Coordinates of C-alpha atoms and ligand atoms in Angstrom, one line a residue:
M1 CA 73.7 101.3 121.1
S2 CA 72.3 98.0 119.8
I3 CA 72.0 97.9 116.1
K4 CA 68.6 96.4 115.1
T5 CA 67.2 98.4 112.2
P6 CA 68.5 99.7 108.9
E7 CA 68.4 103.2 110.4
D8 CA 70.7 101.9 113.2
L9 CA 73.0 100.5 110.6
F10 CA 73.0 103.8 108.7
V11 CA 74.1 105.7 111.9
H12 CA 76.7 103.0 112.7
E13 CA 78.2 103.5 109.2
L14 CA 78.2 107.2 109.6
E15 CA 80.1 106.8 112.9
D16 CA 82.5 104.6 111.0
M17 CA 83.1 107.2 108.3
Y18 CA 83.4 109.9 110.9
D19 CA 86.3 108.0 112.4
A20 CA 87.7 107.1 109.0
E21 CA 87.9 110.8 108.0
Q22 CA 89.6 111.7 111.2
Q23 CA 92.2 109.0 110.8
I24 CA 92.8 110.1 107.2
L25 CA 93.2 113.8 108.3
K26 CA 96.0 112.7 110.6
A27 CA 97.7 110.6 107.9
L28 CA 97.6 113.1 105.1
P29 CA 100.4 115.5 106.3
K30 CA 102.8 112.5 106.5
L31 CA 101.9 111.6 102.9
A32 CA 102.4 115.2 101.8
Q33 CA 105.8 115.2 103.5
E34 CA 106.8 111.9 101.7
A35 CA 105.7 113.2 98.3
R36 CA 108.5 114.1 95.9
D37 CA 106.3 115.1 93.0
D38 CA 104.9 118.6 93.3
K39 CA 101.5 117.8 91.7
L40 CA 101.1 114.9 94.1
R41 CA 101.9 117.0 97.1
E42 CA 99.5 119.7 96.0
A43 CA 96.8 117.1 95.5
I44 CA 97.3 115.7 99.0
E45 CA 97.4 119.2 100.6
H46 CA 94.2 120.2 98.7
H47 CA 92.5 116.9 99.9
E48 CA 93.5 117.7 103.5
V49 CA 91.5 120.9 103.3
E50 CA 88.6 119.0 101.7
T51 CA 88.8 116.4 104.5
H52 CA 88.2 119.1 107.1
T53 CA 85.0 120.0 105.1
Q54 CA 84.0 116.3 104.9
I55 CA 84.2 116.0 108.7
Q56 CA 82.1 119.1 109.1
N57 CA 79.6 117.7 106.6
L58 CA 79.3 114.4 108.6
E59 CA 78.7 116.5 111.7
K60 CA 75.9 118.3 109.8
V61 CA 74.5 114.9 108.8
F62 CA 74.4 113.7 112.5
Q63 CA 72.8 117.0 113.4
S64 CA 70.1 116.6 110.7
L65 CA 69.3 113.2 112.2
G66 CA 69.1 114.5 115.7
H67 CA 72.1 112.4 116.7
Q68 CA 75.3 113.2 118.6
A69 CA 78.4 113.1 116.3
E70 CA 80.2 110.0 117.5
S71 CA 82.9 107.7 116.1
T72 CA 83.3 104.0 116.0
T73 CA 86.7 102.6 114.9
C74 CA 87.0 102.2 111.1
Y75 CA 89.2 99.1 111.0
G76 CA 89.4 99.3 107.2
I77 CA 91.3 102.6 107.2
K78 CA 93.2 101.6 110.3
G79 CA 94.5 98.6 108.3
L80 CA 95.6 100.7 105.4
I81 CA 97.4 103.1 107.7
Q82 CA 99.1 100.1 109.4
E83 CA 100.3 98.8 106.0
H84 CA 101.9 102.2 105.4
E85 CA 103.7 102.0 108.8
H86 CA 105.0 98.5 108.1
F87 CA 106.2 99.5 104.6
V88 CA 108.1 102.6 106.0
A89 CA 109.7 100.2 108.5
E90 CA 111.3 98.4 105.5
Q91 CA 113.2 101.6 104.8
P92 CA 112.2 101.8 101.1
A93 CA 113.9 104.2 98.7
P94 CA 112.1 107.6 98.8
E95 CA 110.9 107.2 95.2
V96 CA 109.6 103.7 95.9
L97 CA 107.8 104.9 99.1
Q98 CA 106.2 107.6 97.0
L99 CA 104.9 105.0 94.5
F100 CA 103.6 102.9 97.5
N101 CA 101.9 105.9 98.9
I102 CA 100.1 106.7 95.6
G103 CA 98.7 103.1 95.6
A104 CA 97.7 103.4 99.3
A105 CA 96.0 106.7 98.7
S106 CA 94.1 105.2 95.7
K107 CA 92.9 102.3 97.8
T108 CA 91.8 104.8 100.5
E109 CA 89.8 106.8 97.9
Q110 CA 88.2 103.7 96.5
Y111 CA 87.2 102.7 100.1
E112 CA 85.7 106.1 100.7
I113 CA 83.9 106.1 97.4
C114 CA 82.2 102.7 98.2
S115 CA 81.3 103.9 101.7
Y116 CA 79.8 107.2 100.6
T117 CA 77.9 105.5 97.7
D118 CA 76.4 103.1 100.1
L119 CA 75.6 105.8 102.7
I120 CA 73.9 107.9 99.9
T121 CA 71.7 104.9 98.8
E122 CA 70.7 104.2 102.5
A123 CA 70.0 107.9 103.1
Q124 CA 67.8 108.1 100.0
L125 CA 65.8 105.0 101.0
L126 CA 65.4 106.2 104.6
G127 CA 64.2 109.6 103.4
H128 CA 67.1 111.7 104.8
D129 CA 67.3 114.3 102.1
D130 CA 69.7 116.7 103.8
A131 CA 72.1 113.9 104.5
V132 CA 71.9 112.9 100.8
S133 CA 73.2 116.2 99.6
L134 CA 75.9 116.5 102.2
L135 CA 77.2 113.0 101.5
R136 CA 77.1 113.7 97.8
E137 CA 79.5 116.6 98.3
N138 CA 81.9 114.3 100.2
L139 CA 81.6 111.6 97.4
K140 CA 82.5 114.2 94.8
H141 CA 85.7 115.2 96.7
E142 CA 86.8 111.5 96.8
Q143 CA 86.0 110.9 93.1
E144 CA 88.1 114.0 92.1
M145 CA 91.0 112.9 94.3
A146 CA 90.9 109.3 92.9
K147 CA 91.1 110.8 89.4
K148 CA 94.0 113.0 90.2
L149 CA 95.8 110.1 91.8
E150 CA 95.3 108.0 88.6
E151 CA 96.8 110.8 86.5
V152 CA 99.8 111.3 88.9
N153 CA 100.3 107.5 89.1
S154 CA 100.9 106.8 85.5
R155 CA 103.4 109.7 85.1
V156 CA 105.3 109.1 88.4
S157 CA 105.3 105.3 87.8
S158 CA 106.9 105.6 84.4
D159 CA 109.5 108.2 85.6
T160 CA 110.4 106.0 88.6
I161 CA 110.8 102.9 86.4
K162 CA 113.1 104.9 84.0
Q163 CA 115.1 106.1 87.0
L164 CA 115.4 103.1 89.2
Q165 CA 114.6 99.9 87.2
P166 CA 117.8 98.4 85.8
A167 CA 117.3 97.6 82.1
Ligands
LIG1 FE1 87.4 111.6 102.9
LIG2 FE1 89.6 110.9 100.5

């Protein structure tokens, strides 16, 4: 499909997020497995369930526009996942990998928050009201997850520093 109009761009960005969410869904079980903190693991597992809903919501958005649900590679999320793979290859201590993962998950949430915020603005301007409410639900999930990660991060960071940082 050639991209000529703002409507085309909107669909392109939906396809990008549709791929992003599927990449994230695949990555979350690994992050849950690498979590050592129970609250962190619970938050990741809860977000995995939400991500299924987010994918369904995107499918409903495509449907409301009369488009087939298709994906286009999201290189932003692909890059974040590759960073994780490279870091794991450095054989970090499990506690350090957990801290890295909290940071990586926060970056992912911020990426999603920006993407959904933009999509909502575009949907509003283009008059796609059904899309607006579905995308808002996804945005809310991401904002809640970002907040949980912030809370977990300060606690786990300070515990890990106490544990592993020579005075
Ligand atoms: Fe998501
Ligand atoms: Fe998310």
